[in-house]
mmCIF file of C-alpha atoms in Angstrom:
data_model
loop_
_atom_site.group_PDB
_atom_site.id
_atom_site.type_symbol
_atom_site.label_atom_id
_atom_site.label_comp_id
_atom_site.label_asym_id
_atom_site.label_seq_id
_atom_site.Cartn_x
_atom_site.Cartn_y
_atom_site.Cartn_z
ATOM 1 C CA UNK X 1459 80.854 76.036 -29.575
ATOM 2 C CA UNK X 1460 83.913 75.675 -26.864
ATOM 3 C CA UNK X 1461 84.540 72.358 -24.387
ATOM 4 C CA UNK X 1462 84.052 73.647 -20.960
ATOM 5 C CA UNK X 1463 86.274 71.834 -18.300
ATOM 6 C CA UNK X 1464 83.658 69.644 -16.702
ATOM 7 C CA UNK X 1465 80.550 71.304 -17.975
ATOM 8 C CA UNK X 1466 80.528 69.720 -21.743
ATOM 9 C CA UNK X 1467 79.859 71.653 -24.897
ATOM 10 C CA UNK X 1468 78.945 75.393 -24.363
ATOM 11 C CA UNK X 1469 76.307 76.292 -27.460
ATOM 12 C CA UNK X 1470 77.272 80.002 -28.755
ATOM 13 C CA UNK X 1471 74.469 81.990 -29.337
ATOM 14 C CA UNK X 1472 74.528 84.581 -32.334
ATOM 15 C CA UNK X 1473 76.160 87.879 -32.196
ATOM 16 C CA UNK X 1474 75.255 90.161 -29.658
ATOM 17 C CA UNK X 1475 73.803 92.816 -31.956
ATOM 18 C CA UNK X 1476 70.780 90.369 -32.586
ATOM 19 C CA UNK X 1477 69.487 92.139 -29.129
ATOM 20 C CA UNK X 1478 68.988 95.087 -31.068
ATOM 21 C CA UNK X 1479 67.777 93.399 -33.905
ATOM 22 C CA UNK X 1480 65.795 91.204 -31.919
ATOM 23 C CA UNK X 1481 63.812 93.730 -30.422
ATOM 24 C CA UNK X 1482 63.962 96.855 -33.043
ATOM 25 C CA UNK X 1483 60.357 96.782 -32.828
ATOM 26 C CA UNK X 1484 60.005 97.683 -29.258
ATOM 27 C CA UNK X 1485 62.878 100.204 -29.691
ATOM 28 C CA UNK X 1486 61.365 101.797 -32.718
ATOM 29 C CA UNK X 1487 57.826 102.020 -31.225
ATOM 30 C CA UNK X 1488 59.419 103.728 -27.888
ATOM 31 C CA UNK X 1489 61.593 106.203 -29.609
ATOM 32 C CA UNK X 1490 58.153 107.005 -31.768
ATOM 33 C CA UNK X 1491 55.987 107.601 -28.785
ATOM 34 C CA UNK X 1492 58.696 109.800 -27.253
ATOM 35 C CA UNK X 1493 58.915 112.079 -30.367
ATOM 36 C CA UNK X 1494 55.243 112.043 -31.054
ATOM 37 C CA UNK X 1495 54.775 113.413 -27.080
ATOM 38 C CA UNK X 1496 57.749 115.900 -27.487
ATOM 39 C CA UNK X 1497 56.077 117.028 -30.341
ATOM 40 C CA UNK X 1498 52.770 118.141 -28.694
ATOM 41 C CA UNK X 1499 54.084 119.168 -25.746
ATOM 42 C CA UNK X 1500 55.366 121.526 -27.919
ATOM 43 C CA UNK X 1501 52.663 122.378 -29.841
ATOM 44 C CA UNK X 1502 50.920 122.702 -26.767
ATOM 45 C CA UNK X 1503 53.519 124.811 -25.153
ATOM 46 C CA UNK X 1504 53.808 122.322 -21.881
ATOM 47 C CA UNK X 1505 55.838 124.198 -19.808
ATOM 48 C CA UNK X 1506 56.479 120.894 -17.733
ATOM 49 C CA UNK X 1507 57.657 118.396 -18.462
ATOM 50 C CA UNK X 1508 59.754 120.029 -21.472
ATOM 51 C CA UNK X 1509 60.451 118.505 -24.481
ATOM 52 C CA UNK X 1510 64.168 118.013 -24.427
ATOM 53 C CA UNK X 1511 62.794 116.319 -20.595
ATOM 54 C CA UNK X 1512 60.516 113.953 -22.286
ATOM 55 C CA UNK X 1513 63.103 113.104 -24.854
ATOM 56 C CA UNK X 1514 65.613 112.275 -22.426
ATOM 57 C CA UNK X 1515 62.996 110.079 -20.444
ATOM 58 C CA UNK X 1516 62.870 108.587 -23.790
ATOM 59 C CA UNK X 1517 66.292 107.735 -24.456
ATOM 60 C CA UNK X 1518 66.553 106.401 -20.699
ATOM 61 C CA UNK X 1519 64.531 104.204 -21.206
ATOM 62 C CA UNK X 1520 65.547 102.834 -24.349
ATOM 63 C CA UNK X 1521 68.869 102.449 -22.603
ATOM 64 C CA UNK X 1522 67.852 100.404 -20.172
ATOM 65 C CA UNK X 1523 65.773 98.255 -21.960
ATOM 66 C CA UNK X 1524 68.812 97.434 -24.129
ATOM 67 C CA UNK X 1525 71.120 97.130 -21.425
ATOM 68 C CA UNK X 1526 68.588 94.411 -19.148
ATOM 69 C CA UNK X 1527 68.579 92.527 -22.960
ATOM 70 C CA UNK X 1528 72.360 92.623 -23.392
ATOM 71 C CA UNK X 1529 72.303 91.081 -19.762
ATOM 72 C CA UNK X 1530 70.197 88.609 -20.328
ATOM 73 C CA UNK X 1531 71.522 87.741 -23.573
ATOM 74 C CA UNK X 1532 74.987 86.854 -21.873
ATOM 75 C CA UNK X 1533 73.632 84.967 -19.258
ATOM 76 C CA UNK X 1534 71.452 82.616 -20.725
ATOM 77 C CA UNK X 1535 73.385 79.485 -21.865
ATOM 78 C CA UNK X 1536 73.272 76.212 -23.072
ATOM 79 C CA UNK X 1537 75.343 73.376 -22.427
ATOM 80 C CA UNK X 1538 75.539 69.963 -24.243
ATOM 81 C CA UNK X 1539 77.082 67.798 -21.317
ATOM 82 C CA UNK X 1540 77.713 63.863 -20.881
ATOM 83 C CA UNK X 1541 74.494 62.947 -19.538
ATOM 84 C CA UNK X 1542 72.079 65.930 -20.157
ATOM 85 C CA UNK X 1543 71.261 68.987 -21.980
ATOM 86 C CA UNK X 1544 71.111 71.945 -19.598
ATOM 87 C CA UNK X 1545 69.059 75.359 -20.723
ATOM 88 C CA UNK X 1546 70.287 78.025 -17.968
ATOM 89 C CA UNK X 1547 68.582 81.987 -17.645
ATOM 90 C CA UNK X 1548 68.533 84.871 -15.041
ATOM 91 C CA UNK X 1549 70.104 87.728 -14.360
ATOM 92 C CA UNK X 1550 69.761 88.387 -10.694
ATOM 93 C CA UNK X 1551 68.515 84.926 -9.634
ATOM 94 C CA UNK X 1552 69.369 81.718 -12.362
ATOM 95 C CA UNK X 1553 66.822 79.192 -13.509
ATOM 96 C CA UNK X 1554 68.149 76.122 -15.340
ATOM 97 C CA UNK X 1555 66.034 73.534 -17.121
ATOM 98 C CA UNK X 1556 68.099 70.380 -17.941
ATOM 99 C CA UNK X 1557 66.847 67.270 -19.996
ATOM 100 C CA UNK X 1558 68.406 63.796 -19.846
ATOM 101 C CA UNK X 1559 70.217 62.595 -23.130
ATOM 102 C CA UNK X 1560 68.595 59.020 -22.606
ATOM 103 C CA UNK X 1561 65.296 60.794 -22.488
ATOM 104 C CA UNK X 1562 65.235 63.512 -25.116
ATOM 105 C CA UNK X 1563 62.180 62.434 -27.859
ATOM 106 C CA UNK X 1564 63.370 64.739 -30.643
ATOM 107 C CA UNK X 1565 65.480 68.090 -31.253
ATOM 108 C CA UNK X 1566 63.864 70.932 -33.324
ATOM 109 C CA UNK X 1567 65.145 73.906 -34.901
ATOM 110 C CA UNK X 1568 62.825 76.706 -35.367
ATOM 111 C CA UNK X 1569 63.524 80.207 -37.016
ATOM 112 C CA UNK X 1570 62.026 83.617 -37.368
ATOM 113 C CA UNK X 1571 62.839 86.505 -39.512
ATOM 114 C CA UNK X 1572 64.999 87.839 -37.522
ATOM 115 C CA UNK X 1573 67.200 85.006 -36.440
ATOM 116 C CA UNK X 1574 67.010 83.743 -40.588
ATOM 117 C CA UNK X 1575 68.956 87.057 -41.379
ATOM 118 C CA UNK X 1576 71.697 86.329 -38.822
ATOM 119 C CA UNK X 1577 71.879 82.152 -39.545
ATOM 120 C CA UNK X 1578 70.630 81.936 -35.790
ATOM 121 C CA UNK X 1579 67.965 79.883 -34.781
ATOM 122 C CA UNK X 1580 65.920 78.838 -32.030
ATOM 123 C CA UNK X 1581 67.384 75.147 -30.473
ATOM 124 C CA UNK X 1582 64.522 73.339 -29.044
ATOM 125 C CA UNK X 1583 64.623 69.915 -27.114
ATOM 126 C CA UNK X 1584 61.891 67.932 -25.846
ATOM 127 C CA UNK X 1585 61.904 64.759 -23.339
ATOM 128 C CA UNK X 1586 60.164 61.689 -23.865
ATOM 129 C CA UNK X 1587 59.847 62.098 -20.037
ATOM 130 C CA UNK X 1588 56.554 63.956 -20.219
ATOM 131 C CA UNK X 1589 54.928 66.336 -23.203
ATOM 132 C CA UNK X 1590 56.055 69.477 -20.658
ATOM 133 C CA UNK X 1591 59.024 68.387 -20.530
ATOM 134 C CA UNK X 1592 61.944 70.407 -22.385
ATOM 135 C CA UNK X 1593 64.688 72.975 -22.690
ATOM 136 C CA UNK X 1594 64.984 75.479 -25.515
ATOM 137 C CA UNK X 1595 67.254 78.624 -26.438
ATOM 138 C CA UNK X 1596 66.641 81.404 -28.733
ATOM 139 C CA UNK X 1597 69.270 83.122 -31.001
ATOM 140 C CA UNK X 1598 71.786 79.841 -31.253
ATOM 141 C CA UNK X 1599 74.048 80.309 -33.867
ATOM 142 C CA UNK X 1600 75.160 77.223 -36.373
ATOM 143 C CA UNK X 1601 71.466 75.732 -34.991
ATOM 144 C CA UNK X 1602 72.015 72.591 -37.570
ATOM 145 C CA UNK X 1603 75.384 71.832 -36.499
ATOM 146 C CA UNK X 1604 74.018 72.137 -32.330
ATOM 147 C CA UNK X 1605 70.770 69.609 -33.904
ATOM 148 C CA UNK X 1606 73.273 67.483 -34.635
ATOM 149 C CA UNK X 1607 75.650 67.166 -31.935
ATOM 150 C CA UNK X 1608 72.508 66.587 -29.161
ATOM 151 C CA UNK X 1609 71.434 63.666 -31.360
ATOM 152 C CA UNK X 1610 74.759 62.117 -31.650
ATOM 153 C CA UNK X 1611 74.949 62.453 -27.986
ATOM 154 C CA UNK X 1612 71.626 61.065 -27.960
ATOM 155 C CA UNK X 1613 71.979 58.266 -29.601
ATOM 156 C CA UNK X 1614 75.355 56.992 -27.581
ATOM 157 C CA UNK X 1615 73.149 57.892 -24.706
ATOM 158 C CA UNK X 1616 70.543 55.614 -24.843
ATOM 159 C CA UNK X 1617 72.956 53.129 -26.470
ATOM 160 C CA UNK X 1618 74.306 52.914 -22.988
ATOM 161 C CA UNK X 1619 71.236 52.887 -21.211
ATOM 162 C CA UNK X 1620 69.682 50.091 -23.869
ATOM 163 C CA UNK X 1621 67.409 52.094 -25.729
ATOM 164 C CA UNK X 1622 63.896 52.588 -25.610
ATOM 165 C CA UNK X 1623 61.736 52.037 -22.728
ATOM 166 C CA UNK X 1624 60.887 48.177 -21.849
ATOM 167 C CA UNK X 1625 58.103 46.723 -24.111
ATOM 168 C CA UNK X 1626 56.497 44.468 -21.346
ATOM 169 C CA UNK X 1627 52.840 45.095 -20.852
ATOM 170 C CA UNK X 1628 52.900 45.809 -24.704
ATOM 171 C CA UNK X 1629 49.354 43.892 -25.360
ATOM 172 C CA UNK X 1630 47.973 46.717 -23.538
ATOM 173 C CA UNK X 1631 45.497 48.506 -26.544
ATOM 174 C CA UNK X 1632 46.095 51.690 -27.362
ATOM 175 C CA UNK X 1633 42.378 52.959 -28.368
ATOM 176 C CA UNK X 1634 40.872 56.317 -29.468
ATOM 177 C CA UNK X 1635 37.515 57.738 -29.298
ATOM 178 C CA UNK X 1636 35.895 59.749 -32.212
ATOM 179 C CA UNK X 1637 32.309 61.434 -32.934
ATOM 180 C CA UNK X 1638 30.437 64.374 -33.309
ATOM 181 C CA UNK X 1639 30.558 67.335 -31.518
ATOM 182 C CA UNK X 1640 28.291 66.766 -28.709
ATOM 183 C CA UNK X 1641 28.326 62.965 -28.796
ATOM 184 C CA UNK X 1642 29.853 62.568 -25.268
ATOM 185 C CA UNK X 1643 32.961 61.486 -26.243
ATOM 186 C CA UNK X 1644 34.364 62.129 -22.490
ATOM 187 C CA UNK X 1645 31.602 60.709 -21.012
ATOM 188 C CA UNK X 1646 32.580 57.475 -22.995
ATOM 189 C CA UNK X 1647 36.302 57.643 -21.764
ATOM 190 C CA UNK X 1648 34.978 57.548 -18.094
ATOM 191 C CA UNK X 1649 33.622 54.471 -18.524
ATOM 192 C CA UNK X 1650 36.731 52.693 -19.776
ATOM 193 C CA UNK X 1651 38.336 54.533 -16.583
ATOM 194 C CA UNK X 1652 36.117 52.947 -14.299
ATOM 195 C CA UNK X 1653 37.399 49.677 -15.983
ATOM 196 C CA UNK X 1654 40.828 49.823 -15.309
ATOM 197 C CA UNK X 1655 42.318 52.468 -18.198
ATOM 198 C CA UNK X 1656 44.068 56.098 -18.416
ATOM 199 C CA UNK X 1657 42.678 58.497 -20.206
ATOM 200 C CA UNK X 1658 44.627 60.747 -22.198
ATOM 201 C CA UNK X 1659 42.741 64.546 -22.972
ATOM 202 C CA UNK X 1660 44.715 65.697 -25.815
ATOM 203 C CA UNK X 1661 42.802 68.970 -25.694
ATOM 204 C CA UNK X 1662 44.243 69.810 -22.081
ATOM 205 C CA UNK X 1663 47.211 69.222 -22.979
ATOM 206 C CA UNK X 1664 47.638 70.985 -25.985
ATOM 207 C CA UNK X 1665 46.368 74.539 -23.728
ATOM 208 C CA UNK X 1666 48.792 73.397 -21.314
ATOM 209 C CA UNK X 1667 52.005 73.465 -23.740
ATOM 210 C CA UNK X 1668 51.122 77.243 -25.036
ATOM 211 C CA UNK X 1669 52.519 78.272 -21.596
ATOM 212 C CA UNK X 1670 55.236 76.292 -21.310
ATOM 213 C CA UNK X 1671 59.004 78.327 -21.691
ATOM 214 C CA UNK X 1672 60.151 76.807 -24.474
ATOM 215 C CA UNK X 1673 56.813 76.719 -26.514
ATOM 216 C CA UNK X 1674 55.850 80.269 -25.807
ATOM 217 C CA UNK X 1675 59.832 81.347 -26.618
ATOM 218 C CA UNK X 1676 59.019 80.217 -30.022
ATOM 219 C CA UNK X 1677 55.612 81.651 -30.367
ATOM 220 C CA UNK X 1678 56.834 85.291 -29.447
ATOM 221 C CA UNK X 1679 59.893 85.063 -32.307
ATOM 222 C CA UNK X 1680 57.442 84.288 -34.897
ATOM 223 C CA UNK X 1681 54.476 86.559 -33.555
ATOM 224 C CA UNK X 1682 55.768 89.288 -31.244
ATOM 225 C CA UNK X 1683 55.466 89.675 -27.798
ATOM 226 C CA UNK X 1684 51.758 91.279 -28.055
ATOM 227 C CA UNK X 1685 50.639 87.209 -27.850
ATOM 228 C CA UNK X 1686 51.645 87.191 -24.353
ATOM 229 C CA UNK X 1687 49.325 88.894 -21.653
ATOM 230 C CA UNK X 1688 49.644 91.074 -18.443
ATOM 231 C CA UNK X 1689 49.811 87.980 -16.317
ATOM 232 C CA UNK X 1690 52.829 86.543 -18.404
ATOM 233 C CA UNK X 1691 50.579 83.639 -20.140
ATOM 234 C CA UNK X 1692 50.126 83.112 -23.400
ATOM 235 C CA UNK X 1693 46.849 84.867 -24.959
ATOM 236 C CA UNK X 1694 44.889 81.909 -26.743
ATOM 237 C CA UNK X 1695 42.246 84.026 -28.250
ATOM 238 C CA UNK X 1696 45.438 86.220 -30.017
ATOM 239 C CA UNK X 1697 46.814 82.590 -31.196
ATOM 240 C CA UNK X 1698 43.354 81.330 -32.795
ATOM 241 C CA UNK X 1699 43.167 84.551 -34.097
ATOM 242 C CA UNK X 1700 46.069 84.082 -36.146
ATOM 243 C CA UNK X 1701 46.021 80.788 -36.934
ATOM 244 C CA UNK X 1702 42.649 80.342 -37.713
ATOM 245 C CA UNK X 1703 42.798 83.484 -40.636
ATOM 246 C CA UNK X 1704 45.801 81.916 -41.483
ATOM 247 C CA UNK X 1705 46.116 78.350 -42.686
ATOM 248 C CA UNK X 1706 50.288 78.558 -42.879
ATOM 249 C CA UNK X 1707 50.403 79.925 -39.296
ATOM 250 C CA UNK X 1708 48.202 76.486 -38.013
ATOM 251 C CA UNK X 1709 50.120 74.018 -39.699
ATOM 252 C CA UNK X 1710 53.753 76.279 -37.898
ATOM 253 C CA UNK X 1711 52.209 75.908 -34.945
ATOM 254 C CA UNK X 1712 50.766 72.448 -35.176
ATOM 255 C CA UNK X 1713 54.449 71.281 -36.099
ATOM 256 C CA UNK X 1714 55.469 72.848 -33.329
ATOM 257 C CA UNK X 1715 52.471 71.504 -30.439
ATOM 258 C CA UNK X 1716 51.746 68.108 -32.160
ATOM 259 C CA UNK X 1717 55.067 66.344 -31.801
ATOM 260 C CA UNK X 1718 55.044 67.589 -28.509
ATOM 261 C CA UNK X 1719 51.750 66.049 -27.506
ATOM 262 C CA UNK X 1720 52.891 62.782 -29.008
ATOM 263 C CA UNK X 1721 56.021 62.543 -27.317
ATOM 264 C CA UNK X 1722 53.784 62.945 -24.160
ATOM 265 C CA UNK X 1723 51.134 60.646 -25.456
ATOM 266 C CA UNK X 1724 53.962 58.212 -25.353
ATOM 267 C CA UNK X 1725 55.415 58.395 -22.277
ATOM 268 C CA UNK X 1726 51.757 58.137 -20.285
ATOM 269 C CA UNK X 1727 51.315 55.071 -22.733
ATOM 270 C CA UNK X 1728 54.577 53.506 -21.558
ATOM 271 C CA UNK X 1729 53.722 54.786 -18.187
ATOM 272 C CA UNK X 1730 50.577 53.059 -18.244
ATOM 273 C CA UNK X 1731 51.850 49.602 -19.493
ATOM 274 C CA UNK X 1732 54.254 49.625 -16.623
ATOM 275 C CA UNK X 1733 51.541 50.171 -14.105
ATOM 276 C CA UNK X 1734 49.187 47.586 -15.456
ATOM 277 C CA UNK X 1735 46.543 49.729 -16.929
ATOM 278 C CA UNK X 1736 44.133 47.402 -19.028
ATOM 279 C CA UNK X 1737 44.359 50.335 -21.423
ATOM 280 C CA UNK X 1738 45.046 54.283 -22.833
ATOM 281 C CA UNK X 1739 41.926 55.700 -24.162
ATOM 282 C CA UNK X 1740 43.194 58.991 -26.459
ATOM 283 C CA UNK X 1741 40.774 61.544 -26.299
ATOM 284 C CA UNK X 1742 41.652 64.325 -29.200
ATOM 285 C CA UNK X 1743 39.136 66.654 -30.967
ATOM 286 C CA UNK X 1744 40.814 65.861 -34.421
ATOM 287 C CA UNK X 1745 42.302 62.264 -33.924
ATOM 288 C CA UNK X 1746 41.816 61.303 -36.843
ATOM 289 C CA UNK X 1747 42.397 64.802 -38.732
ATOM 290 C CA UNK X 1748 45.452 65.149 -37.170
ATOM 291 C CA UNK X 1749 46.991 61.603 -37.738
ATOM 292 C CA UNK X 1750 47.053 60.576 -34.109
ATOM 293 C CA UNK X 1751 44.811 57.323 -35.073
ATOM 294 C CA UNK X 1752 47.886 55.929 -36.437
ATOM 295 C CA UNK X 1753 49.063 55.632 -32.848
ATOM 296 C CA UNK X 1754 45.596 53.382 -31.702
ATOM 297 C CA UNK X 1755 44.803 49.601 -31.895
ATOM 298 C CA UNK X 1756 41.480 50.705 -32.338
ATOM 299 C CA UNK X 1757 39.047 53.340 -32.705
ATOM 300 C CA UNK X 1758 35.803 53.492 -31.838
ATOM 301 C CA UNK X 1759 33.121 55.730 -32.594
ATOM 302 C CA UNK X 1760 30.966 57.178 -30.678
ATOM 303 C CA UNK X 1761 26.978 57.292 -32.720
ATOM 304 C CA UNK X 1762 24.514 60.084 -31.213
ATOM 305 C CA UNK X 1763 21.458 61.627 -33.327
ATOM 306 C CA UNK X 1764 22.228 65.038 -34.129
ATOM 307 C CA UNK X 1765 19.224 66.784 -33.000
ATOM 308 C CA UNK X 1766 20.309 65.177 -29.631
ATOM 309 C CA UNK X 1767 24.073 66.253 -30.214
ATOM 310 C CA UNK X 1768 22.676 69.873 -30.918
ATOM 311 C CA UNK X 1769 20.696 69.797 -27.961
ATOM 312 C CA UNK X 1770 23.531 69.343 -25.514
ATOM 313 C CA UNK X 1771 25.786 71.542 -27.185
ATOM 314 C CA UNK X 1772 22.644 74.507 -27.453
ATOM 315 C CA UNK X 1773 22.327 73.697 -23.852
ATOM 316 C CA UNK X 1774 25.793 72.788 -22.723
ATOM 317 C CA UNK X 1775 27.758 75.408 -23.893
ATOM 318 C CA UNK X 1776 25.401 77.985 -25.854
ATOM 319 C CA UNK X 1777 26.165 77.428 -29.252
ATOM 320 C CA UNK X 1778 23.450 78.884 -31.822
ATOM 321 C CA UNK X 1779 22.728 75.835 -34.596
ATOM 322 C CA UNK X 1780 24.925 78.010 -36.758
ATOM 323 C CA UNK X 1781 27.627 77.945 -34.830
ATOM 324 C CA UNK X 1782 27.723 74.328 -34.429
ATOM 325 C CA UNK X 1783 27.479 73.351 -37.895
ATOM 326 C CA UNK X 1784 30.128 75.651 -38.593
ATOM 327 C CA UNK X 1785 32.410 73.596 -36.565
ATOM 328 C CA UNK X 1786 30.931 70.542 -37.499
ATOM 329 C CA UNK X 1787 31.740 71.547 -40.828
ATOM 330 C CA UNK X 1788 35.197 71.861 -40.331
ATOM 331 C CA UNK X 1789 36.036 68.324 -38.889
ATOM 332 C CA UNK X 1790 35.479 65.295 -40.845
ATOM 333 C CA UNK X 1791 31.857 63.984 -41.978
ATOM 334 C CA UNK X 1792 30.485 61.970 -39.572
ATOM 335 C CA UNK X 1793 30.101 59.417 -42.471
ATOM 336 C CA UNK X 1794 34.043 59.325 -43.084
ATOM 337 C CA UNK X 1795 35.093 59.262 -39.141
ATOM 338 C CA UNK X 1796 32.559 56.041 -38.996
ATOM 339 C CA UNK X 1797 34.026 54.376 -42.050
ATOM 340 C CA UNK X 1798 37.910 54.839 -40.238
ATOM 341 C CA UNK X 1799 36.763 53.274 -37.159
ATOM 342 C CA UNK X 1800 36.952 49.722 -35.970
ATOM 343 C CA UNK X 1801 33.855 49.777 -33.531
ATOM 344 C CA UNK X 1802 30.808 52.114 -32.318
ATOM 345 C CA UNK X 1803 29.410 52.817 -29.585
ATOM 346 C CA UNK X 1804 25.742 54.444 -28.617
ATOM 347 C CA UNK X 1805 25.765 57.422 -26.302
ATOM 348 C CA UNK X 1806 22.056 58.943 -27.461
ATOM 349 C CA UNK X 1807 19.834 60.417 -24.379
ATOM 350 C CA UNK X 1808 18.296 56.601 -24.311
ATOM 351 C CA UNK X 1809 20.879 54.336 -23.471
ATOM 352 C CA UNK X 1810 21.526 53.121 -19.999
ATOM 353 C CA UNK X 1811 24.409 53.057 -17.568
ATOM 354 C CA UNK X 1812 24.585 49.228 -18.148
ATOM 355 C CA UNK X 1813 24.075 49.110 -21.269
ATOM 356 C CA UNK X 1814 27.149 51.871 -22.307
ATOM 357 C CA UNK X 1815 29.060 49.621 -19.390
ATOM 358 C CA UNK X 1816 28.578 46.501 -21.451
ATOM 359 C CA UNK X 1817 29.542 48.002 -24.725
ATOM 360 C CA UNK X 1818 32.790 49.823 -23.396
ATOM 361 C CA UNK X 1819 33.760 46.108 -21.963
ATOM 362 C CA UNK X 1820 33.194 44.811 -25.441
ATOM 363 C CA UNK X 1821 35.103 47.777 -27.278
ATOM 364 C CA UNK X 1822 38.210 46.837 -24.784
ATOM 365 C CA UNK X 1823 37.923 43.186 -25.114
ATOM 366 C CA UNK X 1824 38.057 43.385 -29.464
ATOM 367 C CA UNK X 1825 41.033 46.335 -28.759
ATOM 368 C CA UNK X 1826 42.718 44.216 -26.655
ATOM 369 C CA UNK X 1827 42.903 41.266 -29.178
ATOM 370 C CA UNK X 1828 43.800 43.601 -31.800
ATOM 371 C CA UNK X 1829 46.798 44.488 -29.615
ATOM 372 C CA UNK X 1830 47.798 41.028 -29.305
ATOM 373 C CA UNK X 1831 47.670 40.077 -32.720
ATOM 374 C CA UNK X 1832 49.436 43.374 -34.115
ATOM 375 C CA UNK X 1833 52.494 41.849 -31.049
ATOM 376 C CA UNK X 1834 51.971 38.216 -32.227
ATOM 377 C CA UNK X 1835 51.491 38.577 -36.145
#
């Protein structure tokens, strides 16, 4: 790392030969397809293009693959300034992603084969400003020693600034919604939003951070750039794939998603107290699988039959009855997610408007005393 006169702390990424390293596999499968052509092309006795053509097309174009990543290795930088970490790319035009010290949620350190056998790593910073918020550079060498000079910069940062964000509005409940499959569980959240709260869809936003730079950076170290397709977005049904045959790979990339959904969680939730809301209603296919109930003042459950449950979901989305107890199966028992909640709520085909009206206003009434006893003691 080297002080820059009026730019801060310039991070040094690893040594250049990692581009090579980095990408052997592309190199390796090129230089294999050229010899493989060259070979029957002379087996068929190709008279054009020749052999020694086709391996020279080869080699060109290993060239210049290596010479566009050398470029773009030596342009991409980042900088650890006064105010604000700064992530900067591009080799004809520049892009630069910069984060705010006082509003970085957490720094992350991430490695893949590759960068272990070099002590390089992949620096990744995320803002408590929103959960697609961030800036994030792979091949960073000493990655520990960068961690920790962002969070000491961090920390005198919002030291300065006093901290976290105000705590006025904090009776405002925090409350989650969980069921079975098919129970309606959005259909629920729009009636607390017609009463005055935000709703957070934790399942949007976890599709939405696949594509974001710095997530899908990460991704491609550990999986190869085969995850990402022709239109430059990440390829969910390659990622399930692999992390659904793989329990290891879902709990990498859940440590790498979840903390950023949280950090987002929080921000809409301070967000939300600032504007008023009455409350945040979290709606997350595994709240309480993956922990996030820890962040409610309540949860509520929401109680449908299940031949009525199968019935939507048959109709709904086409599901076979196989298919949805298979998923059904993987989530918590219905018995267990009822036991961890504090209230429920019927959505079968026989309740009314009014009546699911009424019991939303009750669920947010007992939430928000909850919320001011947990401020209170």
């Amino acid at each position: 790392m080297s002080e820059a006169r009026g730019e801060g702390v310039v991070v040094e990424r690893a040594a250049l030969p990692w581009v090579v390293v980095g990408r052997i596999g592309w190199f390796v499968g090129v230089v294999v397809l050229g010899a493989v052509t060259s070979i029957l092309a002379s087996l068929w006795e190709f008279k054009s293009p020749s052999a020694g053509q086709l391996a020279a097309i080869t080699v060109i174009l290993v060239l210049a693959r290596l010479v566009w990543q050398i470029l773009e290795w030596r342009c991409a930088t980042l900088v650890i300034g006064v105010d604000e970490v700064r992530v900067t790319r591009g080799v004809i035009g520049t892009q630069s992603v910069s984060v705010r010290l006082a509003d970085v949620a957490q720094v992350e350190v991430f490695r893949s084969a590759t960068e272990r056998l070099i002590g390089a790593g992949t620096v990744v910073v995320s803002s408590a400003a929103g959960a697609n918020a961030g800036a994030g550079l792979r091949g960073v060498g000493e990655p520990e020693r960068v961690r920790e000079l962002i969070l000491g910069r961090v920390k005198a940062a919002k030291n300065l600034t006093g901290g976290a964000a105000s705590t006025s509005g904090s009776r405002m409940p925090v409350i989650g919604i969980v069921g079975g499959i098919g129970a309606g569980k959005s259909h629920v959240a729009r009636a607390f939003e017609r009463l005055g709260c935000v709703v957070l869809d934790s399942d949007v936003a976890a599709k939405a951070q696949l594509d974001e730079p710095v997530v899908k950076d990460v991704l491609v170290s550990w999986w190869g750039s085969e995850i990402v397709g022709a239109d430059g977005r990440v390829d969910r049904k390659r990622i399930a794939a692999i992390v659904f045959a793989d329990a290891t790979q879902r709990e990498r990339l859940e440590g790498l998603v979840h903390p950023r959904l949280k950090a987002g969680r929080a921000s809409e939730i301070a967000r939300a107290r600032q504007e008023g809301k009455r409350g945040v209603i979290v709606d997350a296919p595994l709240l309480l699988e993956a922990g996030v109930a820890a962040e409610c003042d309540l949860v509520v459950f929401v109680d449908v039959p299940r031949e009525q449950r199968l019935r939507r979901v048959v109709s709904g989305r086409g599901w076979s009855e196989e298919e949805f107890a298979k998923r059904e199966a993987a989530q918590w028992s219905l018995e267990r997610k009822r036991e961890a909640s504090h209230a429920v709520i019927e959505n079968g085909d026989g309740v009314s408007a009014e009546r699911l009206e009424r019991d939303v206003a009750r669920v947010l009434g007992l939430a928000r005393e909850r919320a001011v006893r947990q401020v209170t003691g």
